[in-house]
């Protein structure tokens, strides 16, 4: 049997490759372009201090359970906060949360679990998928789950269904579609009285601060992965006196939230180096051939782009392969993000090296259509507004501009980052922006436990280290062969969870290793006869049958 791409990885690839709905699909591509909010009311856009206050909240008993019959009992409630703080007459919105009490006689300060995305949620996903996390943290202290404003169980929920007419990876088509859908979604909620001025990282931090003082806590710890790490850093910068400790992974920070092209390429090079020693890569490319094959594909398509025509819904659809298209396919297939996604990378490079372009395009289109029938896409208005407010400093923008002018051959995969947040249409839709003062450097005394995946292409190691430079006391472990998903890494290295728990309980972690090396990624291997057909120029036929 010819090997197949993992279905869950394929589905993510086609969902995201069609157009960049990163806010809605929990992909943190890059940060927004710096903006100072000029021409808008200073009261809304100036970075001003905020003292959290006790606000009205309601709570009732809630029971989380999983398929194994395990249960966790807690309290679920809502906190009422102003949609735009400091503005008289602003609406009131609700922030959903859950509190699970500690089961130890000597609890540490409570722990707030901050979700990623920022289009994800902390409550619904924890009801069954993360029940073990909840029970683990009960051994440390009270655990608080929060859904960010406009997300999850918080109300109002700001999202609109997206009508995707046809599969494409053309950047301009994707951006135009996203611009149109974003503008329509904003106009819809504006007509209902929603003020997008209130949906930004500062407001998210203030919501958590208000929640915790309303629950009666004087200090608390925070933990999160990906956007949860950004949110944690926002709290450490905005409310330093409240934060006891911080345990984060998938790290990007307040001024390093935009990956540099060289950051992304360095992470990809780490991944290629890890994969070259796997049986799958050796069977396809020899001992050191994977890197050269990838470079050969990019060089060839940069010099001579290839256009193929495939059938989508019975209609001819052009598909242009160039180095930019390939970098987008790698990224949105999550082949550069984490171990499960990386299993597909040798196969993708092999197929492209064998010039099976029509087969790759048809495979992508077919799987995308199937995914669309299974799960519709949404434009997450609140999450995109939050992403568009990940402003960066003038210094960072200057460094980015310099790298943007370099030739693509210096960072084939990193060139995707050249678009920065253009795909979100922040400028075109006209999302309100906070001041770039938010991105100013800061120094924090909050102790940090940080886990960095060596090939994390979503939040690359170099950017993570820049972000951590704002903190004076940092315990860092680099996981060689690890990507963006901390739960995936913890399955391979269970001690990660123990170190996190000990740190949040107050342990200095003097025994934390600087690096940990995971087992090689179990990349998919295609049989010899399939490789023979590829060498005979029949790769398109094989891929169309997958």
Short mmCIF file of C-alpha atoms in Angstrom, two decimals:
data_model
loop_
_atom_site.label_atom_id
_atom_site.label_comp_id
_atom_site.label_asym_id
_atom_site.label_seq_id
_atom_site.Cartn_x
_atom_site.Cartn_y
_atom_site.Cartn_z
CA UNK A 1 0.00 0.00 0.00
CA UNK A 2 1.24 3.47 -0.85
CA UNK A 3 1.87 5.50 2.29
CA UNK A 4 -0.67 8.22 3.01
CA UNK A 5 -0.21 11.60 4.60
CA UNK A 6 -1.60 11.66 8.14
CA UNK A 7 -5.25 12.74 7.79
CA UNK A 8 -5.26 15.22 10.65
CA UNK A 9 -2.14 16.92 9.31
CA UNK A 10 -3.60 16.98 5.80
CA UNK A 11 -6.79 18.56 7.07
CA UNK A 12 -4.93 21.38 8.78
CA UNK A 13 -2.87 21.92 5.66
CA UNK A 14 -5.87 22.40 3.42
CA UNK A 15 -7.86 24.45 5.84
CA UNK A 16 -5.08 26.94 6.20
CA UNK A 17 -3.43 26.76 2.79
CA UNK A 18 -6.59 28.06 1.16
CA UNK A 19 -6.35 31.39 2.85
CA UNK A 20 -4.73 32.73 5.93
CA UNK A 21 -7.35 32.58 8.64
CA UNK A 22 -4.79 32.38 11.37
CA UNK A 23 -6.89 34.13 13.96
CA UNK A 24 -9.74 31.71 13.40
CA UNK A 25 -7.53 28.65 13.08
CA UNK A 26 -5.30 29.24 16.09
CA UNK A 27 -2.24 30.02 14.00
CA UNK A 28 -0.06 32.78 15.24
CA UNK A 29 1.61 33.72 12.00
CA UNK A 30 3.21 37.05 12.80
CA UNK A 31 2.57 40.27 14.65
CA UNK A 32 0.91 43.40 13.34
CA UNK A 33 2.73 46.30 11.78
CA UNK A 34 3.51 49.06 14.24
CA UNK A 35 0.89 51.80 14.48
CA UNK A 36 0.50 54.69 16.87
CA UNK A 37 -3.25 55.23 16.69
CA UNK A 38 -2.77 58.77 15.40
CA UNK A 39 -6.01 60.57 14.70
CA UNK A 40 -7.86 58.52 17.31
CA UNK A 41 -8.84 59.54 20.88
CA UNK A 42 -5.79 59.52 23.14
CA UNK A 43 -7.89 58.06 25.97
CA UNK A 44 -8.30 54.88 23.96
CA UNK A 45 -4.80 54.52 22.57
CA UNK A 46 -2.35 55.96 25.08
CA UNK A 47 -0.62 53.30 27.19
CA UNK A 48 -1.71 54.30 30.70
CA UNK A 49 -1.39 52.44 34.02
CA UNK A 50 -4.41 50.61 35.36
CA UNK A 51 -5.21 49.50 38.92
CA UNK A 52 -7.42 46.39 38.97
CA UNK A 53 -10.68 46.65 40.88
CA UNK A 54 -13.22 44.24 42.33
CA UNK A 55 -16.05 43.76 39.85
CA UNK A 56 -19.36 41.87 39.92
CA UNK A 57 -19.14 38.14 39.28
CA UNK A 58 -21.40 35.10 39.49
CA UNK A 59 -20.43 31.46 40.07
CA UNK A 60 -22.07 28.03 40.12
CA UNK A 61 -20.88 24.46 40.50
CA UNK A 62 -19.48 22.75 37.40
CA UNK A 63 -18.25 19.20 36.81
CA UNK A 64 -15.65 18.32 34.18
CA UNK A 65 -15.43 14.67 33.11
CA UNK A 66 -13.68 12.56 30.48
CA UNK A 67 -14.37 9.29 28.67
CA UNK A 68 -12.60 7.34 31.42
CA UNK A 69 -15.17 8.49 33.97
CA UNK A 70 -12.79 10.81 35.83
CA UNK A 71 -14.30 13.98 37.23
CA UNK A 72 -13.12 17.35 38.50
CA UNK A 73 -15.49 19.60 40.41
CA UNK A 74 -15.13 23.36 40.22
CA UNK A 75 -16.96 26.68 40.03
CA UNK A 76 -17.88 28.26 36.69
CA UNK A 77 -18.76 31.91 36.46
CA UNK A 78 -18.63 35.22 34.65
CA UNK A 79 -17.02 38.55 35.45
CA UNK A 80 -18.62 41.76 34.20
CA UNK A 81 -16.11 44.26 32.78
CA UNK A 82 -16.32 47.40 30.61
CA UNK A 83 -15.77 46.78 26.91
CA UNK A 84 -13.46 49.81 26.74
CA UNK A 85 -11.95 50.83 30.08
CA UNK A 86 -11.81 54.53 30.80
CA UNK A 87 -14.63 55.42 28.40
CA UNK A 88 -17.86 56.66 29.93
CA UNK A 89 -20.98 54.86 28.71
CA UNK A 90 -19.12 51.86 27.26
CA UNK A 91 -20.96 48.54 27.17
CA UNK A 92 -20.47 45.78 29.72
CA UNK A 93 -19.20 42.41 28.51
CA UNK A 94 -18.77 39.07 30.29
CA UNK A 95 -15.53 37.16 30.85
CA UNK A 96 -16.05 33.43 31.43
CA UNK A 97 -13.90 31.60 33.95
CA UNK A 98 -13.65 28.40 35.98
CA UNK A 99 -12.00 27.97 39.38
CA UNK A 100 -10.84 24.55 40.57
CA UNK A 101 -9.75 24.45 44.19
CA UNK A 102 -6.41 23.03 45.31
CA UNK A 103 -6.34 19.66 47.05
CA UNK A 104 -3.27 20.33 49.14
CA UNK A 105 -3.05 21.64 52.69
CA UNK A 106 -0.27 24.08 51.81
CA UNK A 107 -1.18 25.56 48.40
CA UNK A 108 1.05 27.89 46.41
CA UNK A 109 -0.46 31.07 44.94
CA UNK A 110 -3.21 30.26 42.42
CA UNK A 111 -2.36 29.49 38.80
CA UNK A 112 -4.12 31.06 35.82
CA UNK A 113 -4.07 28.88 32.69
CA UNK A 114 -4.05 31.20 29.66
CA UNK A 115 -5.12 29.76 26.33
CA UNK A 116 -3.40 30.10 22.98
CA UNK A 117 -4.60 31.32 19.63
CA UNK A 118 -5.75 33.89 20.59
CA UNK A 119 -8.72 32.21 18.92
CA UNK A 120 -8.79 29.22 21.27
CA UNK A 121 -10.55 28.90 24.60
CA UNK A 122 -9.49 27.72 28.02
CA UNK A 123 -12.71 26.21 29.33
CA UNK A 124 -14.30 24.06 26.63
CA UNK A 125 -11.01 22.40 25.67
CA UNK A 126 -10.29 21.58 29.31
CA UNK A 127 -13.60 19.83 29.94
CA UNK A 128 -12.31 16.54 28.59
CA UNK A 129 -9.09 16.93 26.59
CA UNK A 130 -7.04 18.46 29.41
CA UNK A 131 -8.56 16.92 32.50
CA UNK A 132 -5.19 15.54 33.56
CA UNK A 133 -3.76 19.07 33.57
CA UNK A 134 -6.47 20.23 35.92
CA UNK A 135 -5.87 17.41 38.37
CA UNK A 136 -2.08 17.92 38.22
CA UNK A 137 -2.35 21.60 39.06
CA UNK A 138 -4.64 20.86 42.01
CA UNK A 139 -1.54 19.51 43.73
CA UNK A 140 0.02 22.99 43.51
CA UNK A 141 -2.76 25.51 44.11
CA UNK A 142 -6.12 26.78 42.93
CA UNK A 143 -6.40 26.70 39.13
CA UNK A 144 -8.25 29.37 37.15
CA UNK A 145 -9.28 28.91 33.51
CA UNK A 146 -10.21 32.04 31.53
CA UNK A 147 -11.72 32.58 28.09
CA UNK A 148 -10.46 35.80 26.54
CA UNK A 149 -12.93 38.56 25.71
CA UNK A 150 -14.98 37.76 22.62
CA UNK A 151 -13.79 34.14 22.69
CA UNK A 152 -15.04 30.77 23.93
CA UNK A 153 -17.76 31.10 26.55
CA UNK A 154 -17.13 34.83 27.08
CA UNK A 155 -19.83 37.05 25.60
CA UNK A 156 -20.40 38.48 23.16
CA UNK A 157 -18.61 35.94 20.95
CA UNK A 158 -17.30 37.83 17.95
CA UNK A 159 -17.00 35.55 14.93
CA UNK A 160 -18.58 35.30 11.50
CA UNK A 161 -18.83 32.32 9.14
CA UNK A 162 -16.63 32.59 6.05
CA UNK A 163 -17.75 31.50 2.62
CA UNK A 164 -14.71 30.05 0.83
CA UNK A 165 -15.67 29.76 -2.83
CA UNK A 166 -12.69 27.77 -4.07
CA UNK A 167 -9.34 26.36 -3.04
CA UNK A 168 -6.34 28.60 -3.73
CA UNK A 169 -2.92 29.43 -2.32
CA UNK A 170 -2.63 32.70 -4.23
CA UNK A 171 -1.67 35.30 -1.63
CA UNK A 172 -3.53 38.22 -3.20
CA UNK A 173 -6.72 36.18 -3.57
CA UNK A 174 -6.45 35.02 0.02
CA UNK A 175 -5.83 38.53 1.29
CA UNK A 176 -8.70 40.03 -0.69
CA UNK A 177 -11.09 37.37 0.57
CA UNK A 178 -9.93 37.91 4.13
CA UNK A 179 -10.24 41.70 3.77
CA UNK A 180 -13.78 41.47 2.44
CA UNK A 181 -14.88 38.98 5.09
CA UNK A 182 -13.20 40.96 7.87
CA UNK A 183 -14.79 44.23 6.83
CA UNK A 184 -18.25 42.65 6.62
CA UNK A 185 -17.82 41.00 10.01
CA UNK A 186 -16.71 44.26 11.62
CA UNK A 187 -19.62 46.19 10.08
CA UNK A 188 -22.04 43.56 11.40
CA UNK A 189 -20.83 43.84 14.98
CA UNK A 190 -20.42 47.61 14.81
CA UNK A 191 -24.11 47.84 13.96
CA UNK A 192 -24.76 45.85 17.13
CA UNK A 193 -22.79 48.31 19.27
CA UNK A 194 -19.48 46.43 19.57
CA UNK A 195 -16.41 48.65 20.15
CA UNK A 196 -13.30 46.95 18.78
CA UNK A 197 -11.19 49.52 20.65
CA UNK A 198 -11.50 47.18 23.63
CA UNK A 199 -10.10 44.04 22.00
CA UNK A 200 -6.34 44.15 22.44
CA UNK A 201 -3.60 42.58 24.62
CA UNK A 202 -3.78 45.31 27.27
CA UNK A 203 -7.50 44.70 27.79
CA UNK A 204 -6.88 40.94 28.07
CA UNK A 205 -4.30 41.52 30.80
CA UNK A 206 -6.58 43.91 32.69
CA UNK A 207 -9.44 41.39 32.52
CA UNK A 208 -7.36 38.73 34.26
CA UNK A 209 -6.14 41.21 36.87
CA UNK A 210 -9.71 42.29 37.63
CA UNK A 211 -10.83 38.67 37.82
CA UNK A 212 -8.17 37.61 40.28
CA UNK A 213 -8.67 40.52 42.69
CA UNK A 214 -12.43 39.96 42.43
CA UNK A 215 -11.85 36.34 43.47
CA UNK A 216 -9.91 37.59 46.48
CA UNK A 217 -6.32 36.76 45.46
CA UNK A 218 -3.39 39.07 46.17
CA UNK A 219 -0.88 37.36 43.84
CA UNK A 220 -1.04 34.56 41.29
CA UNK A 221 1.08 32.64 38.78
CA UNK A 222 0.39 32.34 35.05
CA UNK A 223 1.11 29.57 32.58
CA UNK A 224 0.47 29.28 28.87
CA UNK A 225 1.70 28.14 25.48
CA UNK A 226 1.93 30.21 22.29
CA UNK A 227 -0.41 33.20 22.67
CA UNK A 228 -0.80 32.11 26.27
CA UNK A 229 2.90 32.99 26.67
CA UNK A 230 2.35 36.45 25.13
CA UNK A 231 -0.65 36.96 27.42
CA UNK A 232 1.46 35.92 30.41
CA UNK A 233 4.17 38.44 29.50
CA UNK A 234 1.52 41.12 29.05
CA UNK A 235 0.37 40.50 32.61
CA UNK A 236 3.95 40.59 33.89
CA UNK A 237 4.50 43.95 32.19
CA UNK A 238 1.09 45.44 32.96
CA UNK A 239 0.59 44.16 36.53
CA UNK A 240 4.01 43.08 37.86
CA UNK A 241 3.03 43.29 41.54
CA UNK A 242 0.33 40.67 41.03
CA UNK A 243 2.41 38.02 39.25
CA UNK A 244 4.16 35.43 41.43
CA UNK A 245 5.69 33.13 38.78
CA UNK A 246 5.37 32.40 35.08
CA UNK A 247 5.73 29.04 33.26
CA UNK A 248 5.58 29.38 29.47
CA UNK A 249 6.36 27.62 26.19
CA UNK A 250 5.89 28.37 22.50
CA UNK A 251 7.25 31.78 23.43
CA UNK A 252 6.82 35.05 21.63
CA UNK A 253 6.89 38.31 23.51
CA UNK A 254 5.59 41.82 23.43
CA UNK A 255 8.21 43.26 21.06
CA UNK A 256 9.39 39.96 19.60
CA UNK A 257 5.97 38.75 18.57
CA UNK A 258 6.85 39.17 14.93
CA UNK A 259 9.26 36.50 13.81
CA UNK A 260 12.17 37.71 11.77
CA UNK A 261 12.76 35.85 8.50
CA UNK A 262 16.14 34.66 9.78
CA UNK A 263 14.45 33.33 12.95
CA UNK A 264 12.04 31.18 10.95
CA UNK A 265 14.78 29.89 8.65
CA UNK A 266 17.01 28.97 11.57
CA UNK A 267 14.19 26.93 13.12
CA UNK A 268 13.56 25.20 9.78
CA UNK A 269 17.26 24.40 9.41
CA UNK A 270 17.13 22.80 12.86
CA UNK A 271 14.19 20.67 11.73
CA UNK A 272 15.92 19.57 8.51
CA UNK A 273 18.99 18.61 10.54
CA UNK A 274 16.82 16.53 12.86
CA UNK A 275 14.95 14.80 10.01
CA UNK A 276 18.05 13.96 7.95
CA UNK A 277 18.91 11.13 10.32
CA UNK A 278 15.48 9.47 10.17
CA UNK A 279 14.82 6.27 8.17
CA UNK A 280 12.23 8.09 6.06
CA UNK A 281 14.66 10.78 4.93
CA UNK A 282 17.49 8.32 4.31
CA UNK A 283 15.25 6.07 2.20
CA UNK A 284 14.16 9.02 0.04
CA UNK A 285 17.30 11.15 -0.16
CA UNK A 286 20.29 9.24 1.20
CA UNK A 287 22.25 10.34 4.25
CA UNK A 288 22.53 14.07 3.62
CA UNK A 289 20.19 14.57 0.69
CA UNK A 290 17.10 16.07 2.36
CA UNK A 291 18.58 19.54 2.77
CA UNK A 292 19.94 19.58 -0.75
CA UNK A 293 16.61 18.39 -2.20
CA UNK A 294 14.75 21.15 -0.37
CA UNK A 295 17.23 23.78 -1.61
CA UNK A 296 17.00 22.36 -5.13
CA UNK A 297 13.19 22.66 -5.12
CA UNK A 298 13.32 26.26 -3.92
CA UNK A 299 16.06 27.34 -6.33
CA UNK A 300 14.30 25.76 -9.29
CA UNK A 301 10.89 27.29 -8.52
CA UNK A 302 12.39 30.70 -7.72
CA UNK A 303 14.04 30.77 -11.13
CA UNK A 304 11.23 29.08 -13.06
CA UNK A 305 7.78 29.07 -11.42
CA UNK A 306 5.47 26.29 -12.62
CA UNK A 307 1.77 26.69 -13.34
CA UNK A 308 -0.52 23.69 -13.42
CA UNK A 309 -4.27 23.52 -13.94
CA UNK A 310 -6.39 21.20 -11.84
CA UNK A 311 -10.13 20.61 -11.48
CA UNK A 312 -11.85 22.10 -8.43
CA UNK A 313 -15.61 21.52 -8.23
CA UNK A 314 -15.42 20.48 -11.86
CA UNK A 315 -13.93 23.83 -12.87
CA UNK A 316 -10.35 24.47 -14.04
CA UNK A 317 -8.26 26.19 -11.38
CA UNK A 318 -4.71 27.48 -11.99
CA UNK A 319 -2.11 26.68 -9.34
CA UNK A 320 1.26 28.42 -9.47
CA UNK A 321 4.22 26.81 -7.74
CA UNK A 322 7.02 29.17 -6.76
CA UNK A 323 9.23 29.41 -3.70
CA UNK A 324 6.65 31.53 -1.89
CA UNK A 325 3.89 28.99 -2.54
CA UNK A 326 6.04 26.15 -1.22
CA UNK A 327 6.96 28.09 1.92
CA UNK A 328 3.24 28.69 2.56
CA UNK A 329 2.45 25.01 2.04
CA UNK A 330 5.16 24.00 4.52
CA UNK A 331 4.00 26.54 7.07
CA UNK A 332 0.26 25.95 6.89
CA UNK A 333 0.64 22.19 6.76
CA UNK A 334 2.27 22.80 10.15
CA UNK A 335 5.17 20.77 8.83
CA UNK A 336 7.49 23.36 10.37
CA UNK A 337 5.68 23.68 13.72
CA UNK A 338 5.65 20.43 15.64
CA UNK A 339 6.57 16.76 15.56
CA UNK A 340 3.28 15.41 14.23
CA UNK A 341 3.20 17.93 11.40
CA UNK A 342 6.88 17.40 10.59
CA UNK A 343 6.18 13.76 9.68
CA UNK A 344 4.84 14.98 6.35
CA UNK A 345 7.82 17.17 5.40
CA UNK A 346 10.12 14.57 3.74
CA UNK A 347 7.19 13.38 1.61
CA UNK A 348 6.29 16.90 0.51
CA UNK A 349 9.88 17.72 -0.41
CA UNK A 350 10.25 14.41 -2.25
CA UNK A 351 7.09 14.94 -4.32
CA UNK A 352 8.10 18.48 -5.23
CA UNK A 353 11.66 17.41 -6.05
CA UNK A 354 10.19 14.85 -8.45
CA UNK A 355 8.13 17.65 -10.06
CA UNK A 356 4.79 16.03 -9.21
CA UNK A 357 3.19 19.47 -9.08
CA UNK A 358 -0.24 18.59 -10.46
CA UNK A 359 -0.49 15.69 -8.05
CA UNK A 360 0.41 17.85 -5.04
CA UNK A 361 -2.08 20.53 -6.10
CA UNK A 362 -4.87 18.00 -6.67
CA UNK A 363 -4.18 16.31 -3.36
CA UNK A 364 -4.32 19.66 -1.56
CA UNK A 365 -7.54 20.70 -3.30
CA UNK A 366 -9.33 17.39 -2.70
CA UNK A 367 -8.45 17.30 0.95
CA UNK A 368 -9.41 20.94 1.37
CA UNK A 369 -12.87 20.32 -0.09
CA UNK A 370 -13.35 17.39 2.28
CA UNK A 371 -12.26 19.48 5.24
CA UNK A 372 -14.66 22.27 4.31
CA UNK A 373 -17.57 19.82 4.39
CA UNK A 374 -16.48 18.62 7.82
CA UNK A 375 -15.87 21.96 9.54
CA UNK A 376 -16.73 25.46 8.25
CA UNK A 377 -14.36 28.37 8.71
CA UNK A 378 -15.01 31.48 10.77
CA UNK A 379 -13.54 34.96 10.88
CA UNK A 380 -12.66 35.53 14.54
CA UNK A 381 -13.11 39.29 14.82
CA UNK A 382 -11.92 39.61 18.42
CA UNK A 383 -8.91 37.34 17.90
CA UNK A 384 -7.80 39.15 14.74
CA UNK A 385 -8.21 42.51 16.48
CA UNK A 386 -6.00 41.23 19.32
CA UNK A 387 -3.42 39.97 16.80
CA UNK A 388 -3.43 43.28 14.94
CA UNK A 389 -2.57 44.98 18.23
CA UNK A 390 0.64 43.00 18.80
CA UNK A 391 2.54 46.16 17.98
CA UNK A 392 6.31 46.28 17.62
CA UNK A 393 8.94 48.90 18.37
CA UNK A 394 10.76 51.15 15.91
CA UNK A 395 13.97 49.21 16.61
CA UNK A 396 12.39 45.90 15.76
CA UNK A 397 10.73 47.35 12.66
CA UNK A 398 14.09 48.63 11.41
CA UNK A 399 15.66 45.21 11.81
CA UNK A 400 12.73 43.60 10.05
CA UNK A 401 12.92 46.09 7.18
CA UNK A 402 16.61 45.32 6.70
CA UNK A 403 15.98 41.59 6.51
CA UNK A 404 13.05 42.08 4.17
CA UNK A 405 15.39 43.51 1.54
CA UNK A 406 17.65 40.48 1.49
CA UNK A 407 17.34 37.90 -1.30
CA UNK A 408 14.93 35.01 -0.75
CA UNK A 409 17.77 32.52 -1.03
CA UNK A 410 19.00 33.60 2.43
CA UNK A 411 15.83 32.26 4.04
CA UNK A 412 13.63 30.23 1.72
CA UNK A 413 11.09 29.37 4.39
CA UNK A 414 11.64 32.60 6.33
CA UNK A 415 10.52 34.62 3.30
CA UNK A 416 6.91 33.88 4.28
CA UNK A 417 7.44 36.19 7.25
CA UNK A 418 8.16 39.05 4.83
CA UNK A 419 4.42 39.51 4.55
CA UNK A 420 4.22 40.03 8.32
CA UNK A 421 0.58 40.49 9.21
CA UNK A 422 -0.55 41.64 5.79
CA UNK A 423 -2.69 38.52 5.50
CA UNK A 424 -4.87 39.63 8.39
CA UNK A 425 -5.72 42.83 6.50
CA UNK A 426 -5.18 44.92 9.64
CA UNK A 427 -4.64 48.11 7.65
CA UNK A 428 -7.31 47.43 5.00
CA UNK A 429 -10.07 46.60 7.47
CA UNK A 430 -8.98 49.45 9.74
CA UNK A 431 -8.67 47.72 13.10
CA UNK A 432 -8.13 50.20 15.97
CA UNK A 433 -4.55 50.10 17.27
CA UNK A 434 -2.89 50.66 20.60
CA UNK A 435 0.22 52.81 20.90
CA UNK A 436 3.60 51.34 19.99
CA UNK A 437 4.62 52.42 23.49
CA UNK A 438 3.25 49.02 24.51
CA UNK A 439 6.27 47.47 22.76
CA UNK A 440 8.85 49.46 24.74
CA UNK A 441 11.50 47.33 26.50
CA UNK A 442 10.93 46.51 30.15
CA UNK A 443 12.67 44.63 32.93
CA UNK A 444 10.71 42.26 35.13
CA UNK A 445 11.53 40.56 38.42
CA UNK A 446 8.93 37.83 37.81
CA UNK A 447 10.70 34.41 37.82
CA UNK A 448 10.16 32.48 34.58
CA UNK A 449 10.32 28.81 33.61
CA UNK A 450 10.66 28.59 29.82
CA UNK A 451 10.60 25.61 27.46
CA UNK A 452 11.84 26.16 23.89
CA UNK A 453 11.41 23.67 21.04
CA UNK A 454 14.49 23.61 18.81
CA UNK A 455 12.57 23.65 15.51
CA UNK A 456 9.47 25.59 16.56
CA UNK A 457 8.66 27.42 13.32
CA UNK A 458 5.66 29.17 14.80
CA UNK A 459 7.56 30.86 17.63
CA UNK A 460 11.23 30.30 16.70
CA UNK A 461 13.92 29.85 19.38
CA UNK A 462 15.74 33.09 18.47
CA UNK A 463 12.59 35.16 18.98
CA UNK A 464 11.85 33.33 22.24
CA UNK A 465 15.28 34.26 23.61
CA UNK A 466 14.77 37.92 22.68
CA UNK A 467 11.45 37.88 24.51
CA UNK A 468 12.95 36.30 27.62
CA UNK A 469 15.65 38.99 27.81
CA UNK A 470 13.05 41.23 29.50
CA UNK A 471 13.14 38.98 32.58
CA UNK A 472 15.94 38.90 35.14
CA UNK A 473 15.44 35.34 36.43
CA UNK A 474 14.80 32.71 33.77
CA UNK A 475 15.11 28.93 33.92
CA UNK A 476 15.24 27.68 30.34
CA UNK A 477 15.32 24.22 28.80
CA UNK A 478 15.79 23.74 25.05
CA UNK A 479 14.18 20.57 23.71
CA UNK A 480 16.13 19.27 20.70
CA UNK A 481 13.67 17.69 18.29
CA UNK A 482 10.78 19.63 19.83
CA UNK A 483 8.37 22.01 18.14
CA UNK A 484 5.54 24.32 19.17
CA UNK A 485 3.23 21.91 20.99
CA UNK A 486 4.22 21.55 24.61
CA UNK A 487 1.80 18.65 25.23
CA UNK A 488 3.38 16.73 22.36
CA UNK A 489 6.81 17.30 23.90
CA UNK A 490 5.56 16.26 27.32
CA UNK A 491 4.44 12.91 25.90
CA UNK A 492 8.02 12.30 24.81
CA UNK A 493 9.57 13.86 27.93
CA UNK A 494 7.16 13.44 30.89
CA UNK A 495 9.56 15.23 33.26
CA UNK A 496 8.52 18.52 31.63
CA UNK A 497 5.22 18.51 33.50
CA UNK A 498 6.95 17.73 36.78
CA UNK A 499 9.41 20.60 36.33
CA UNK A 500 6.53 22.98 35.57
CA UNK A 501 4.59 21.92 38.67
CA UNK A 502 7.64 22.20 40.91
CA UNK A 503 8.45 25.66 39.58
CA UNK A 504 4.91 26.96 40.14
CA UNK A 505 5.08 25.51 43.66
CA UNK A 506 8.20 27.61 44.36
CA UNK A 507 11.06 25.21 43.54
CA UNK A 508 14.16 26.99 42.10
CA UNK A 509 14.73 24.05 39.66
CA UNK A 510 18.47 23.81 40.27
CA UNK A 511 18.40 20.38 38.58
CA UNK A 512 16.78 21.58 35.32
CA UNK A 513 18.91 20.49 32.32
CA UNK A 514 19.85 23.12 29.74
CA UNK A 515 18.94 20.80 26.85
CA UNK A 516 16.96 17.60 26.36
CA UNK A 517 17.06 15.52 23.17
CA UNK A 518 13.92 13.70 22.04
CA UNK A 519 13.77 10.54 19.97
CA UNK A 520 13.90 11.02 16.15
CA UNK A 521 10.60 11.95 14.51
CA UNK A 522 8.82 8.93 13.08
CA UNK A 523 8.35 10.39 9.61
CA UNK A 524 6.20 8.49 7.12
CA UNK A 525 8.08 6.17 4.75
CA UNK A 526 6.81 5.41 1.25
CA UNK A 527 7.54 1.94 -0.18
CA UNK A 528 10.12 1.21 -2.87
CA UNK A 529 7.60 0.64 -5.64
CA UNK A 530 6.02 4.06 -5.04
CA UNK A 531 9.45 5.66 -5.26
CA UNK A 532 10.01 3.78 -8.52
CA UNK A 533 6.81 5.28 -9.97
CA UNK A 534 7.91 8.76 -8.89
CA UNK A 535 11.23 8.20 -10.69
CA UNK A 536 9.31 7.18 -13.81
CA UNK A 537 7.46 10.50 -13.75
CA UNK A 538 4.22 9.03 -12.43
CA UNK A 539 4.20 10.86 -9.11
CA UNK A 540 1.12 12.86 -10.12
CA UNK A 541 -0.84 9.63 -10.55
CA UNK A 542 0.19 8.38 -7.11
CA UNK A 543 -0.70 11.62 -5.33
CA UNK A 544 -4.07 11.94 -7.06
CA UNK A 545 -5.00 8.52 -5.67
CA UNK A 546 -4.10 9.40 -2.08
#
